[in-house]
Coordinates of C-alpha atoms in Angstrom, one line a residue:
M30 CA -24.0 54.4 -28.8
N31 CA -21.1 56.8 -29.0
I32 CA -17.6 56.0 -30.1
T33 CA -16.3 56.1 -26.6
S34 CA -18.8 53.5 -25.4
K35 CA -18.0 51.2 -28.4
I36 CA -14.2 51.4 -27.7
S37 CA -14.9 50.7 -24.0
I38 CA -17.0 47.6 -24.8
F39 CA -14.4 46.5 -27.4
F40 CA -11.5 46.6 -24.9
T41 CA -13.7 45.0 -22.2
L42 CA -14.4 42.1 -24.6
I43 CA -10.7 41.8 -25.4
C44 CA -9.8 41.7 -21.7
L45 CA -12.5 39.2 -21.0
F46 CA -11.3 37.0 -23.9
L47 CA -7.7 37.3 -22.7
A48 CA -8.7 36.4 -19.2
I49 CA -10.6 33.3 -20.4
C50 CA -7.6 32.3 -22.5
I51 CA -5.2 32.7 -19.6
F52 CA -7.5 30.9 -17.2
S53 CA -7.8 28.0 -19.8
I54 CA -4.0 27.8 -20.2
L55 CA -3.4 27.8 -16.5
K56 CA -6.1 25.2 -15.9
Q57 CA -4.7 23.0 -18.7
S58 CA -1.2 23.4 -17.1
E59 CA -2.6 22.5 -13.7
N60 CA -4.4 19.4 -15.1
S61 CA -1.2 18.4 -16.9
T62 CA 0.8 18.8 -13.7
I63 CA -1.7 16.7 -11.7
E64 CA -1.8 14.1 -14.4
F65 CA 2.0 13.9 -14.4
E66 CA 2.1 13.7 -10.6
D67 CA -0.5 10.9 -10.7
K68 CA 1.6 8.9 -13.1
Q69 CA 4.7 9.4 -10.9
I70 CA 2.7 8.4 -7.8
K71 CA 1.5 5.3 -9.7
K72 CA 5.1 4.4 -10.6
S73 CA 6.3 5.0 -7.0
T74 CA 3.5 2.8 -5.7
E75 CA 4.5 0.0 -8.1
T76 CA 8.1 0.4 -7.1
F77 CA 7.2 0.2 -3.4
F78 CA 5.1 -2.9 -4.0
E79 CA 7.9 -4.5 -6.1
A80 CA 10.2 -3.9 -3.1
L81 CA 7.7 -5.6 -0.8
K82 CA 7.5 -8.5 -3.2
S83 CA 11.3 -8.9 -3.2
K84 CA 11.2 -9.1 0.6
S85 CA 8.4 -11.6 0.3
F86 CA 10.3 -13.7 -2.2
F87 CA 13.3 -13.6 0.1
L88 CA 11.1 -15.1 2.9
Q89 CA 9.7 -17.7 0.5
N90 CA 13.3 -18.9 -0.3
I91 CA 14.0 -19.2 3.5
A92 CA 10.7 -21.1 4.0
Y93 CA 11.5 -23.4 1.1
E94 CA 15.0 -24.1 2.4
H95 CA 13.5 -25.0 5.8
S96 CA 10.8 -27.2 4.1
I97 CA 13.5 -29.6 2.8
N98 CA 15.7 -29.5 5.9
D99 CA 16.1 -33.0 7.4
N100 CA 15.7 -31.7 10.9
I101 CA 12.4 -30.0 10.0
L102 CA 11.1 -33.1 8.3
K103 CA 11.9 -35.2 11.4
I104 CA 10.1 -32.8 13.7
L105 CA 7.0 -32.8 11.6
E106 CA 7.1 -36.6 11.3
E107 CA 7.5 -37.1 15.0
K108 CA 5.3 -34.0 15.8
K109 CA 7.7 -32.9 18.5
N110 CA 10.9 -30.8 18.8
K111 CA 13.9 -31.7 21.0
T112 CA 15.9 -28.6 20.4
N113 CA 15.5 -25.0 21.5
K114 CA 16.3 -23.2 18.3
I115 CA 16.4 -24.5 14.7
N116 CA 19.0 -22.6 12.6
F117 CA 17.2 -19.3 13.4
I118 CA 18.9 -16.4 11.5
K119 CA 18.0 -13.4 13.6
D120 CA 18.9 -10.7 11.0
K121 CA 16.8 -12.4 8.2
Y122 CA 13.4 -12.9 9.8
T123 CA 11.6 -12.6 13.1
H124 CA 8.9 -15.3 13.1
F125 CA 9.3 -19.0 12.4
F126 CA 6.6 -21.6 13.1
L127 CA 5.9 -25.2 12.2
F128 CA 2.4 -26.7 11.9
D129 CA 1.4 -30.3 11.1
K130 CA -0.9 -31.2 8.2
N131 CA -3.9 -30.7 10.5
K132 CA -2.7 -27.2 11.2
D133 CA -1.8 -28.0 14.8
F134 CA 1.1 -26.0 16.2
I135 CA 4.3 -28.0 16.7
Y136 CA 7.2 -25.5 17.1
G137 CA 8.0 -21.9 16.9
N138 CA 10.3 -19.0 17.6
V139 CA 9.8 -15.2 17.7
Y140 CA 12.7 -12.9 17.8
D141 CA 12.2 -9.3 19.0
I142 CA 14.7 -7.0 17.1
N143 CA 14.4 -4.1 19.6
S144 CA 15.2 -6.1 22.7
D145 CA 17.5 -8.6 20.9
E146 CA 15.9 -11.6 22.6
F147 CA 13.4 -14.4 21.8
V148 CA 9.9 -13.8 23.1
S149 CA 6.8 -16.0 23.7
I150 CA 4.8 -17.5 20.8
P151 CA 1.6 -15.4 20.1
N152 CA -1.6 -17.4 20.3
A153 CA -3.0 -15.4 17.4
V154 CA -0.9 -17.3 14.8
K155 CA -2.4 -20.6 16.1
T156 CA -5.9 -19.0 15.7
F157 CA -4.9 -17.9 12.2
F158 CA -4.0 -21.4 11.1
K159 CA -7.1 -22.9 12.6
T160 CA -9.6 -20.4 11.1
K161 CA -8.2 -19.5 7.7
K162 CA -7.9 -21.4 4.4
I163 CA -4.1 -21.6 4.3
D164 CA -3.9 -22.6 0.7
I165 CA -4.7 -19.1 -0.6
Y166 CA -1.5 -17.9 1.1
L167 CA 0.7 -20.3 -0.9
D168 CA 0.4 -18.1 -4.1
K169 CA 4.0 -17.0 -4.7
N170 CA 2.9 -13.7 -6.1
R171 CA 0.8 -12.8 -3.1
V172 CA 2.1 -10.3 -0.5
N173 CA 0.6 -11.2 2.9
F174 CA 0.4 -9.4 6.3
I175 CA -0.7 -10.4 9.7
T176 CA -0.8 -8.8 13.2
L177 CA 0.9 -10.8 16.0
D178 CA 1.0 -9.2 19.4
Y179 CA 0.4 -5.8 17.9
E180 CA 3.2 -6.1 15.4
K181 CA 2.6 -6.0 11.7
I182 CA 4.3 -9.0 10.0
L183 CA 5.1 -9.7 6.3
F184 CA 4.8 -13.5 6.0
T185 CA 5.0 -16.4 3.7
I186 CA 3.9 -20.1 4.1
E187 CA 5.4 -23.2 2.5
K188 CA 4.0 -26.7 2.5
V189 CA 6.3 -29.5 3.6
F190 CA 6.5 -32.9 1.8
K191 CA 8.6 -36.0 2.3
N192 CA 8.5 -38.6 -0.5
N193 CA 5.4 -36.9 -1.8
K194 CA 3.7 -37.3 1.6
F195 CA 2.3 -34.0 3.0
L196 CA 3.6 -33.4 6.5
G197 CA 2.7 -29.8 7.4
Y198 CA 3.6 -26.1 7.0
V199 CA 6.5 -23.7 7.5
F200 CA 5.6 -20.1 8.4
V201 CA 8.3 -17.4 8.1
G202 CA 7.6 -13.8 8.9
R203 CA 9.4 -10.4 9.2
S204 CA 8.3 -7.6 11.4
L205 CA 7.6 -4.2 9.7
D206 CA 9.8 -2.5 12.2
S207 CA 11.8 0.8 11.6
L208 CA 14.8 -1.1 10.2
F209 CA 12.6 -3.0 7.7
L210 CA 11.0 0.3 6.6
S211 CA 14.4 2.0 6.3
E212 CA 15.6 -0.8 4.0
L213 CA 12.5 -0.3 1.8
S214 CA 13.1 3.5 1.8
K215 CA 16.6 2.9 0.5
I216 CA 15.3 0.6 -2.3
T217 CA 12.6 3.0 -3.4
H218 CA 14.5 6.2 -2.8
Q219 CA 11.6 7.7 -0.8
Y220 CA 10.6 8.0 2.8
I221 CA 8.3 5.2 4.0
S222 CA 6.5 4.9 7.3
F223 CA 3.3 3.1 8.3
L224 CA 0.2 4.3 10.2
P225 CA -1.9 2.1 12.5
S226 CA -5.1 3.8 11.1
H227 CA -6.1 6.1 8.3
T228 CA -8.9 6.7 5.8
L229 CA -8.5 6.8 2.0
T230 CA -10.4 9.9 0.8
K231 CA -10.1 9.4 -2.9
K232 CA -9.3 5.7 -3.3
K233 CA -7.4 4.6 -6.4
Q234 CA -6.6 1.0 -7.2
L235 CA -3.6 -0.7 -8.9
K236 CA -3.3 -4.4 -9.8
V237 CA 0.2 -6.0 -9.4
D238 CA 0.1 -9.7 -10.1
S239 CA -2.3 -11.3 -7.5
N240 CA -2.4 -8.1 -5.4
L241 CA -5.0 -5.3 -5.7
I242 CA -3.4 -2.2 -4.2
S243 CA -5.6 0.6 -2.9
Y244 CA -4.1 4.0 -2.4
D245 CA -4.7 7.8 -2.5
I246 CA -2.7 11.0 -2.8
N247 CA -2.6 13.8 -0.3
R248 CA -1.2 17.1 -1.7
A249 CA -0.1 18.9 1.4
N250 CA 1.1 21.9 -0.7
N251 CA 2.6 22.7 -4.1
H252 CA 5.8 21.0 -3.2
T253 CA 4.8 18.1 -0.9
L254 CA 2.9 14.9 -1.8
F255 CA 2.0 12.0 0.4
T256 CA 0.8 8.6 -0.8
Y257 CA -1.1 6.3 1.5
L258 CA -1.3 2.6 0.7
E259 CA -4.0 0.4 2.2
L260 CA -2.7 -3.0 3.3
I261 CA -4.8 -5.8 4.6
D262 CA -4.3 -7.7 7.9
Q263 CA -5.1 -11.3 7.0
L264 CA -5.9 -12.3 10.6
N265 CA -8.5 -9.7 11.4
D266 CA -9.5 -8.7 7.8
S267 CA -8.7 -5.1 8.9
K268 CA -6.8 -2.4 7.1
F269 CA -3.6 -0.5 8.0
Y270 CA -1.6 2.1 6.1

């Protein structure tokens, strides 16, 4: 082998070595970037769910206040309501129902934010109470959703007692309308919307208190990331995002 061939092979090996080094550095940099993005997405997901929990705690406080209200106690004792509305605060929640200890419906109101009027009571909530084990939804750390007349609802349930006697349940819910999602966007400092259907392609899971959150990440391009969270409709045991 002549000197020219040896030099050519030498420089070829050097170029190959440099190419491998550069590729390794770029790959390591890419992996580090993806790992950093995954950590940020995880933090964002936790922040979003903490914001949902704060909304849920707010509804729980309302449900509790109603559960010790004398008027509510009287209605549950007599199992009938003589008034049209019970202290309904339209800008705080959208669904309010009373059920007796046998889970029979007694009273309810549904307020539609878009039309600014009260609408009919959905039969689905009565089905929900009759067919589900309600006690599992009394966990204060749980975040619960239900679909009522095609609306996704964040809800909470409180038991009602008088002199240690169990009388029934208070159900308080809030529609996941555009205003609700806008408020969450302000809290989390990121755009939030919800989809009727979707599929998680690379499902990841995150445990927050009593809630196991499933999510995945869609990298649209080098500058845009989307995170999809899988939420469970407790009435139909179906998923939405």
